[in-house]
XYZ file of C-alpha atoms in Angstrom:
652
model
C 154.532 73.189 97.380
C 153.962 72.650 101.137
C 150.603 73.120 102.632
C 150.872 75.689 105.585
C 147.865 76.025 108.332
C 148.050 79.089 110.491
C 145.972 79.136 113.492
C 145.927 81.321 116.831
C 144.271 80.546 120.090
C 142.650 83.745 122.141
C 142.139 83.424 125.774
C 141.282 85.357 128.677
C 140.747 83.484 131.987
C 137.353 83.629 133.881
C 137.524 86.409 136.662
C 140.122 88.329 134.704
C 140.332 92.448 135.210
C 138.237 94.437 132.484
C 141.247 96.435 131.869
C 143.330 93.359 131.020
C 140.618 92.153 128.753
C 140.588 95.696 127.012
C 144.254 95.998 126.909
C 144.549 92.487 125.286
C 141.897 93.293 122.520
C 143.408 96.673 121.648
C 146.837 95.181 121.328
C 146.092 91.836 119.801
C 142.795 90.694 118.925
C 141.433 93.566 117.277
C 144.658 94.709 115.076
C 145.213 91.059 114.089
C 141.931 90.383 112.553
C 141.629 93.969 111.021
C 145.212 93.245 109.275
C 143.751 89.823 108.327
C 140.893 91.605 106.576
C 143.232 93.629 104.541
C 144.514 90.349 103.296
C 141.945 88.494 101.455
C 144.107 85.390 100.206
C 145.347 84.949 103.798
C 143.376 82.263 105.903
C 143.243 81.650 109.432
C 142.068 79.072 112.003
C 140.989 80.815 115.307
C 139.827 79.663 118.640
C 138.167 82.316 121.175
C 137.316 81.012 124.411
C 133.895 81.464 126.054
C 135.038 84.352 128.642
C 136.782 86.165 125.985
C 133.750 85.984 123.535
C 131.248 86.915 126.360
C 133.529 89.893 127.047
C 133.754 90.986 123.475
C 130.000 90.350 123.000
C 129.191 92.762 125.769
C 132.051 95.303 125.240
C 133.074 95.004 121.420
C 130.135 93.441 119.663
C 131.557 95.022 116.376
C 134.444 92.340 116.702
C 131.966 89.562 116.246
C 130.779 91.232 113.037
C 134.247 91.375 111.660
C 134.622 87.643 112.481
C 131.236 86.772 110.708
C 132.378 88.687 107.727
C 135.862 86.592 107.642
C 134.147 83.414 108.047
C 131.854 84.357 104.917
C 134.817 85.312 102.995
C 136.300 81.797 103.444
C 139.398 83.453 105.586
C 138.610 82.149 109.022
C 137.889 78.840 110.304
C 136.628 78.568 113.658
C 138.002 75.791 116.136
C 136.263 75.224 119.467
C 137.207 73.782 123.064
C 135.444 73.631 126.176
C 133.598 76.896 126.242
C 134.981 78.079 129.654
C 138.355 76.829 128.639
C 138.694 73.709 131.002
C 141.540 71.195 130.764
C 139.238 68.530 129.211
C 141.158 65.766 130.954
C 140.579 67.212 134.399
C 136.555 67.576 134.067
C 133.968 64.722 134.177
C 132.927 63.155 130.853
C 129.683 64.698 130.799
C 130.818 68.411 131.546
C 133.325 67.873 128.624
C 130.500 67.138 125.943
C 128.338 70.080 127.415
C 131.301 72.686 127.388
C 132.265 71.891 123.687
C 128.737 71.787 122.534
C 128.166 75.271 124.222
C 131.063 76.838 122.204
C 130.012 74.968 118.981
C 126.605 76.811 119.108
C 128.328 80.219 119.636
C 130.464 79.303 116.709
C 127.071 78.752 114.758
C 126.269 82.419 115.517
C 129.474 83.440 113.760
C 128.370 81.573 110.678
C 130.582 78.244 111.335
C 129.729 74.830 111.867
C 132.694 73.745 113.851
C 134.331 70.255 113.626
C 137.936 70.856 115.284
C 138.884 71.226 118.844
C 141.879 73.171 120.138
C 142.957 71.229 123.118
C 143.462 73.652 126.121
C 147.114 73.595 127.080
C 147.495 70.703 124.723
C 146.531 68.218 127.649
C 145.975 64.815 125.832
C 144.986 61.603 127.261
C 143.727 58.790 125.030
C 140.105 58.333 126.470
C 139.370 61.968 125.456
C 138.728 60.350 121.859
C 135.312 59.028 123.167
C 133.911 62.447 124.811
C 135.253 64.200 121.389
C 133.486 62.181 119.076
C 130.412 62.391 121.209
C 130.351 66.100 120.891
C 130.664 65.722 117.260
C 134.282 66.622 116.780
C 136.393 65.398 113.671
C 139.742 66.720 114.584
C 141.821 67.869 117.404
C 145.129 69.743 117.682
C 147.878 68.932 119.806
C 151.727 69.248 119.671
C 154.492 67.461 117.688
C 155.904 66.421 121.097
C 153.019 64.174 121.813
C 154.228 62.136 118.617
C 157.482 62.058 119.204
C 156.604 60.840 122.872
C 154.779 58.074 120.954
C 158.074 57.159 118.870
C 157.687 59.056 115.746
C 160.254 60.763 114.246
C 160.416 64.578 113.301
C 160.196 63.754 109.696
C 156.832 61.868 110.194
C 155.212 64.774 111.659
C 154.136 66.698 108.756
C 150.792 64.896 108.257
C 147.564 64.428 110.578
C 147.030 60.742 112.046
C 143.975 58.961 113.125
C 144.065 57.955 116.861
C 141.505 55.482 118.364
C 140.077 54.674 121.830
C 137.415 51.879 122.323
C 136.676 51.846 118.713
C 136.037 55.492 118.241
C 138.420 57.353 115.952
C 139.398 60.889 115.494
C 142.158 62.869 113.335
C 144.955 64.565 115.192
C 147.237 67.424 113.657
C 150.643 68.045 115.185
C 151.660 71.516 115.647
C 155.324 72.203 114.435
C 157.344 73.381 117.407
C 159.797 75.089 115.294
C 157.189 77.266 113.969
C 156.098 78.083 117.583
C 159.292 79.539 118.357
C 159.963 81.407 114.936
C 156.578 82.872 114.611
C 156.205 85.970 115.468
C 159.512 86.355 117.375
C 161.978 86.055 114.343
C 162.028 87.803 111.063
C 159.780 86.841 108.519
C 162.168 85.240 105.834
C 163.012 82.682 108.537
C 159.575 81.173 108.704
C 159.520 81.331 104.485
C 162.999 79.600 104.444
C 161.872 76.827 107.097
C 158.502 76.276 104.996
C 160.300 76.050 101.884
C 162.861 73.463 103.267
C 159.855 71.157 103.655
C 158.721 71.087 100.238
C 159.923 67.702 98.854
C 156.910 67.361 96.204
C 154.670 65.674 98.483
C 151.362 67.466 98.086
C 149.890 65.989 101.235
C 152.659 67.412 103.381
C 151.444 69.884 105.996
C 153.076 72.398 108.369
C 150.897 73.475 111.272
C 151.526 76.496 113.602
C 148.667 77.118 116.143
C 149.552 79.253 119.230
C 148.494 81.749 121.475
C 147.072 84.957 119.838
C 148.553 87.238 122.657
C 152.011 86.340 121.254
C 150.954 88.899 118.689
C 150.821 91.901 120.668
C 150.379 91.229 124.276
C 153.523 89.409 125.265
C 156.436 91.840 125.970
C 157.774 93.645 123.357
C 155.657 92.131 120.614
C 153.146 95.013 119.910
C 156.095 97.050 118.591
C 157.483 94.064 116.761
C 154.405 92.655 115.100
C 152.414 95.995 114.465
C 154.549 98.998 114.672
C 157.488 97.535 112.870
C 155.033 95.776 110.304
C 155.923 91.765 111.122
C 152.382 90.601 110.763
C 151.510 92.674 107.340
C 154.964 91.388 105.992
C 154.137 87.825 107.191
C 150.590 87.830 105.807
C 151.795 89.357 102.264
C 154.764 87.168 101.944
C 152.821 83.880 102.909
C 150.030 84.574 100.986
C 151.615 85.321 97.830
C 154.345 82.732 98.038
C 153.775 80.236 95.068
C 155.638 77.331 97.092
C 153.411 77.771 99.937
C 149.609 76.671 99.918
C 147.421 78.226 102.629
C 144.872 75.841 103.903
C 142.486 75.200 106.759
C 142.090 71.973 108.672
C 138.802 71.235 107.079
C 139.991 71.873 103.827
C 142.925 69.815 104.330
C 140.861 66.702 105.490
C 138.691 67.110 102.431
C 141.695 66.737 100.263
C 143.714 64.169 102.038
C 143.345 61.436 104.316
C 145.435 61.330 107.460
C 148.601 59.245 107.004
C 147.949 56.436 109.496
C 147.098 55.378 113.113
C 149.012 56.583 116.039
C 148.435 56.322 119.814
C 149.486 59.157 121.883
C 150.448 58.812 125.400
C 149.386 61.524 128.161
C 150.919 64.632 127.423
C 151.290 68.412 126.799
C 153.676 70.649 125.297
C 157.393 70.314 126.340
C 157.420 73.290 128.707
C 154.324 72.054 130.590
C 156.438 68.971 131.465
C 159.070 71.124 133.449
C 156.442 73.367 135.118
C 154.190 70.507 136.510
C 156.885 68.718 138.231
C 157.668 69.487 141.996
C 160.154 72.179 142.451
C 163.088 70.256 143.205
C 162.516 67.908 140.295
C 161.933 70.753 137.903
C 165.211 72.335 138.959
C 166.969 69.042 138.035
C 164.936 68.610 134.839
C 166.205 72.203 133.434
C 169.748 71.102 134.586
C 169.343 67.924 132.746
C 168.104 69.708 129.382
C 171.034 72.238 129.698
C 173.582 69.520 130.198
C 172.366 67.649 126.989
C 172.504 70.960 125.098
C 176.197 71.705 126.257
C 176.839 68.134 124.833
C 175.219 68.686 121.727
C 172.865 65.389 122.370
C 169.483 67.205 122.916
C 168.356 67.272 119.555
C 169.098 63.565 119.133
C 167.812 62.185 122.504
C 164.951 65.015 123.088
C 162.349 62.526 122.234
C 163.194 60.626 125.386
C 163.042 63.684 127.640
C 159.851 63.992 129.672
C 158.917 65.407 132.951
C 155.434 65.629 134.697
C 151.917 65.687 133.301
C 149.453 68.444 133.721
C 147.373 66.821 136.634
C 150.851 66.708 138.557
C 149.886 70.275 139.516
C 147.242 68.905 141.723
C 149.989 67.101 143.836
C 152.266 70.129 143.388
C 149.544 72.563 144.707
C 147.327 70.900 147.593
C 145.204 74.460 147.336
C 144.475 73.750 143.541
C 143.699 70.217 144.397
C 141.238 70.994 147.248
C 139.787 73.572 144.808
C 139.276 71.105 141.766
C 137.808 68.339 143.956
C 135.206 70.470 145.427
C 134.528 71.393 141.933
C 134.173 67.697 140.944
C 131.848 67.018 144.289
C 129.599 70.018 143.140
C 129.523 68.973 139.362
C 128.423 65.566 140.394
C 125.491 67.032 142.892
C 124.244 69.576 140.434
C 124.299 67.405 136.988
C 120.416 67.659 136.662
C 119.929 71.286 137.292
C 120.927 73.352 134.474
C 120.926 76.785 136.419
C 123.367 75.460 138.703
C 125.578 73.624 136.185
C 126.048 76.753 134.317
C 128.070 78.076 137.464
C 129.915 74.986 137.705
C 130.958 74.981 134.176
C 132.399 78.076 134.717
C 134.286 76.926 137.759
C 136.020 74.552 135.343
C 138.136 77.442 133.622
C 141.664 75.955 133.801
C 143.826 79.124 134.606
C 143.520 79.213 138.377
C 144.148 75.477 138.870
C 147.950 75.487 137.558
C 151.133 77.616 136.913
C 153.621 78.047 134.569
C 155.120 81.053 132.767
C 151.817 82.924 133.548
C 150.456 83.506 137.206
C 147.679 81.090 137.236
C 147.163 79.788 140.609
C 149.144 82.530 142.027
C 146.529 85.014 140.866
C 143.920 85.557 143.750
C 141.248 87.031 141.471
C 141.283 83.801 139.288
C 140.904 81.735 142.145
C 138.181 83.893 143.644
C 136.010 83.361 140.177
C 136.375 79.641 140.568
C 135.491 79.555 144.142
C 132.306 82.088 143.508
C 131.134 79.678 140.992
C 131.624 76.571 143.069
C 129.827 78.122 145.938
C 126.906 79.369 143.747
C 126.592 76.131 142.182
C 126.732 74.305 145.458
C 124.073 76.402 146.815
C 121.271 74.863 144.597
C 121.648 71.508 146.462
C 121.341 70.646 150.262
C 124.700 69.063 151.002
C 124.400 68.599 154.800
C 127.309 67.198 157.122
C 129.280 64.169 156.203
C 132.685 62.986 157.063
C 134.561 61.885 154.137
C 138.124 62.312 152.279
C 137.119 65.160 149.756
C 140.296 66.006 148.210
C 141.768 62.321 148.169
C 144.802 62.955 150.424
C 144.183 59.870 152.232
C 142.676 61.688 155.432
C 138.997 62.680 156.033
C 137.736 65.894 155.994
C 134.669 67.130 158.178
C 132.011 69.191 156.108
C 129.406 71.020 157.843
C 126.773 73.170 156.294
C 124.337 75.815 157.799
C 121.837 78.134 155.937
C 124.702 80.503 155.430
C 128.257 78.743 155.376
C 130.180 75.754 154.338
C 132.777 74.743 156.660
C 135.390 71.934 156.397
C 137.745 70.961 158.717
C 140.882 68.719 158.538
C 141.184 66.981 161.567
C 144.462 65.153 160.490
C 146.152 68.545 159.613
C 145.996 70.693 162.822
C 142.254 70.216 163.345
C 142.057 73.616 161.093
C 139.383 75.040 159.122
C 140.641 74.705 155.520
C 137.245 76.117 153.860
C 134.917 78.688 155.096
C 132.751 79.637 152.205
C 129.852 82.182 152.636
C 126.863 81.628 150.432
C 125.607 85.281 150.829
C 129.058 86.553 149.610
C 130.075 83.680 147.424
C 133.579 83.879 148.690
C 135.801 81.297 150.317
C 137.561 83.079 153.555
C 140.486 80.699 153.273
C 141.344 81.049 149.703
C 144.823 81.671 150.794
C 148.059 80.250 148.987
C 151.166 79.133 151.030
C 154.382 80.576 150.303
C 156.692 78.075 148.511
C 159.641 77.737 146.725
C 159.492 77.554 143.049
C 162.581 76.060 141.108
C 162.691 79.347 139.033
C 163.765 81.201 142.223
C 167.319 79.796 141.579
C 167.346 78.879 137.991
C 167.400 81.725 135.701
C 166.675 79.706 132.455
C 163.822 77.437 131.505
C 164.058 74.143 129.801
C 162.962 75.459 126.367
C 163.710 73.294 123.260
C 164.939 76.056 121.075
C 168.048 78.288 121.389
C 168.091 82.092 121.280
C 167.866 83.342 117.986
C 169.569 86.867 118.571
C 167.241 88.551 115.609
C 163.678 89.769 116.352
C 162.003 89.738 119.689
C 162.564 87.596 122.738
C 160.074 84.978 123.844
C 158.922 84.854 127.365
C 160.579 81.522 127.610
C 163.891 83.330 126.695
C 163.533 86.023 129.123
C 166.132 85.381 132.322
C 165.103 87.401 135.320
C 167.026 88.055 138.621
C 164.973 88.645 141.872
C 165.206 92.298 142.793
C 166.928 92.827 146.422
C 163.593 94.540 147.871
C 161.624 91.162 147.308
C 164.569 89.091 148.325
C 164.514 90.716 151.800
C 160.904 89.822 152.247
C 160.873 86.469 150.641
C 159.643 83.764 152.908
C 158.590 80.150 152.572
C 156.051 78.090 154.452
C 156.404 74.777 155.902
C 152.834 74.135 156.158
C 149.508 75.031 154.173
C 147.552 78.017 155.494
C 144.072 77.730 157.049
C 141.867 79.246 159.831
C 142.261 78.258 163.566
C 145.743 77.098 163.169
C 147.402 76.524 166.654
C 150.890 77.681 167.501
C 152.930 77.330 170.379
C 155.979 80.043 170.379
C 158.652 81.191 172.432
C 157.730 84.338 174.370
C 160.529 86.126 173.046
C 159.563 85.445 169.313
C 159.124 88.764 167.245
C 156.470 89.531 164.698
C 159.343 89.833 161.966
C 160.671 86.030 163.073
C 157.198 84.862 162.981
C 156.214 86.255 159.608
C 159.551 85.536 157.818
C 159.518 81.938 158.982
C 162.440 82.453 161.235
C 160.892 81.070 164.455
C 160.658 77.771 166.059
C 157.445 76.102 166.776
C 157.616 74.757 170.149
C 154.519 72.348 169.973
C 153.437 69.697 167.582
C 149.854 70.988 167.070
C 150.242 73.076 163.932
C 149.898 70.029 161.414
C 149.295 67.217 164.153
C 146.151 65.141 163.996
C 143.372 65.843 166.105
C 140.635 63.777 167.248
C 136.958 64.799 166.721
C 133.553 64.552 167.507
C 130.480 66.216 165.839
C 128.226 68.475 167.932
C 125.217 70.421 166.965
C 126.120 72.988 164.322
C 129.607 72.078 164.821
C 132.692 70.120 165.862
C 134.965 69.443 168.795
C 138.536 69.092 168.157
C 141.098 67.721 170.668
C 144.862 66.861 170.780
C 147.145 65.475 173.344
C 150.593 66.598 172.136
C 153.570 68.172 173.283
C 155.405 71.414 173.793
C 159.079 71.245 174.137
C 158.618 67.610 174.857
C 156.242 68.109 177.838
C 152.873 66.926 177.598
C 150.198 69.437 176.368
C 146.589 69.560 175.263
C 144.424 71.689 173.045
C 140.675 71.417 172.868
C 138.581 73.607 170.570
C 135.079 73.468 170.111
C 133.648 75.169 166.989
C 129.878 76.147 166.284
C 128.741 77.618 163.051
C 126.546 80.542 163.566
C 124.389 82.310 161.018
C 127.024 85.096 160.676
C 130.105 83.168 160.994
C 131.429 80.778 163.866
C 132.155 80.823 167.705
C 135.089 78.773 168.954
C 135.892 77.909 172.710
C 139.414 76.985 173.272
C 140.900 75.128 176.246
C 144.542 75.037 176.514
C 146.681 72.865 178.958
C 150.589 73.395 178.913
C 153.406 73.064 181.417
C 155.726 74.917 179.420
C 155.824 78.708 179.563
C 154.775 79.819 175.913
C 152.723 82.181 173.884
C 149.814 80.219 172.503
C 148.496 81.707 169.110
C 145.470 81.053 167.095
C 146.067 82.048 163.486
C 143.486 82.718 161.054
C 144.409 83.189 157.295
C 141.824 85.150 155.541
C 141.775 85.766 151.984
C 142.198 89.690 151.794
C 143.281 90.430 148.323
C 142.032 94.091 147.519
C 143.562 96.035 150.451
C 147.555 95.669 150.494
C 148.325 95.337 154.201
C 151.586 95.967 156.307
C 153.033 94.114 158.989
C 151.534 95.238 162.477
C 151.396 94.413 166.304
C 148.427 95.732 168.302
C 146.406 94.781 171.351
C 142.757 94.391 171.020
C 139.451 92.564 172.287
C 137.902 93.153 168.809
C 139.107 94.070 165.466
C 137.536 94.554 162.100
C 138.901 93.303 158.482
C 137.842 95.480 155.519
C 138.412 93.968 151.946
C 136.170 95.862 149.965
C 136.859 94.052 146.539
C 137.449 90.561 147.996
C 135.987 89.177 151.234
C 134.182 92.378 152.351
C 134.029 93.136 156.087
C 134.436 90.863 159.005
C 134.882 90.921 162.752
C 137.118 89.176 165.072
C 135.895 89.293 168.677
C 137.776 87.909 171.668
C 136.430 87.660 175.355
C 139.386 89.459 176.703
C 142.027 91.676 175.392
C 144.912 89.970 173.470
C 148.047 90.644 171.496
C 147.373 90.500 167.688
C 149.961 90.200 164.796
C 149.168 90.732 161.399
C 151.001 90.476 158.237
C 150.474 90.007 154.293
C 151.173 86.369 153.089
C 153.235 87.257 149.922
C 154.187 84.688 147.209
C 156.835 85.267 144.351
C 156.084 83.947 141.188
C 156.942 84.666 137.539
C 154.749 86.015 134.927
C 154.884 87.116 131.170
C 155.674 90.711 132.531
C 158.585 89.583 135.090
C 158.320 89.045 138.895
C 155.116 88.998 140.631
C 154.990 89.466 144.575
C 151.488 88.806 145.250
C 149.475 89.118 148.389
C 147.579 85.956 148.815
C 145.865 86.894 151.892
C 146.647 88.219 155.381
C 147.730 86.148 158.630
C 145.980 87.253 161.916
C 147.348 85.621 165.017
C 145.722 86.329 168.374
C 148.366 85.548 171.024
C 147.964 84.678 174.896
C 150.460 83.771 177.358
C 150.074 80.256 178.642
C 151.650 78.470 181.577
C 149.093 75.935 183.175
C 145.622 76.434 181.756
C 144.243 78.944 179.474
C 140.564 79.411 178.274
C 139.087 81.891 175.889
C 136.314 82.315 173.300
C 137.075 83.714 169.636
C 134.073 84.665 167.466
C 134.280 85.301 163.742
C 131.490 87.587 162.305
C 130.623 88.313 158.804
C 129.473 91.857 158.292
């Protein structure tokens, strides 16, 4: 007989749309637990994230009653994590304990004293042991890949182990990767056969499956397969009645058996994450390398040595995510003693908006907007003031300016541009705009999955090859720079809007990403750069002052080269889908009712204006997402000699 632990992880990110929550509930969470109720001999370990539990509590409270009933019947073990589903390794130690204890309290309301942690995205680093133990946790669940990366063979991965840091010890269960690819995508008998193959008479041997609950109804094709075609009922029936399979919960296992020994796990996550977290060029090489090993039938033998990036690499891969993360850390430290403010920063630690894999993640504006909303709300409880320091640890100082209504953060070393303009009144960051970048899967149709395709059942997301539609490919463009407000361009006068928006133009000057000198003034900053335009000397000065409703900037531009001087404002317009347009105006309004709201751009003279949507191409569980990350507005003036003008940004 072999022990078998069956677990699911149910999560919806902070800021997700209500209709998405509703759909996932009806397709997965509700039918799964209602089916479980029909099989009293079936046992499940379940983790529900805080954002999902809050939605269920407000919209489907009867589901919580069902969970309480299943706990009482001994069918359900509640496994916790950080309440708002942070990657624990990415947040301060003090916040980890509060996050875990908050979800433990919710588990108590469901009738369960939780002692185990589902490690968000299975992102492990050794020093987590101390935080987990301080939060009263006895065991944690990670992938078998972590253990293999530590040098253990597959045959040694059917038992939990102890791991230790600084004298603190915790039990660690390995999730069986083969089961992750069998359940629920392959016929039930394939899983039964595999579990039977593990039965060698050792009564302490345990196979662990613990994976996303969304695989049971939300992932493409799975609702029909799991429920309408009866996969889940067949699975519960067969597993719970098989005399060679002993269904057991984590806590029950640890009451009967002791962990096998001591192991030290490296920093790791699951195998696919090591592909996704690499910079795009390296990720492409990683996929090619895995495919070469498979072709030569060497992958299974050597895969333990195949490792890509780690989760925190996403902060290197996506500077916008890194900046958001470092602002979160900055505010977390500032509000640690303020319980009300701290609740907002705990929300801002929800992991989804900080990274990107097979799901949208950082590419989904509404998820980033939710993080920024909570960072800004938390920040508003303390007075930050003005300062100069390297906020995002990129080796260059930022200038942080605060008034009664706004936070403004300039990067003098990166075009002297405004990289954060956060409104306290609206709790939005006007520059929450992601640059358009090439991702390795734009060329690589396959992913570096450790399993071969099975041919039977339903395809996993990881097996779905996708071609970019022609209508998207025609509009696809990549940026050579990050997006900000008050970015300075020198363009050839013959440049067209299409050339500009599709990144098919030549930047005549070195001001867009060049370093500006700066000096602080009352309520603002003066930035200046002596650079060149077509190798001739040029100079740009901009003096920016925060106002009660936005900012005013006065420009002085000197260039001997005949050119178009453009000031670009990238604004986080997410709810109104814009089209490219060219017009002339002295004043124009931007209206984004479900995003940044209404703002007005006013000039002291009439100017040509180019606008276009900034669209990125990313993959998701449903295919390709061509998403508007914001809208670029560029005001253009001819320059040959000296140019002076004023621009005003006003929040309405």
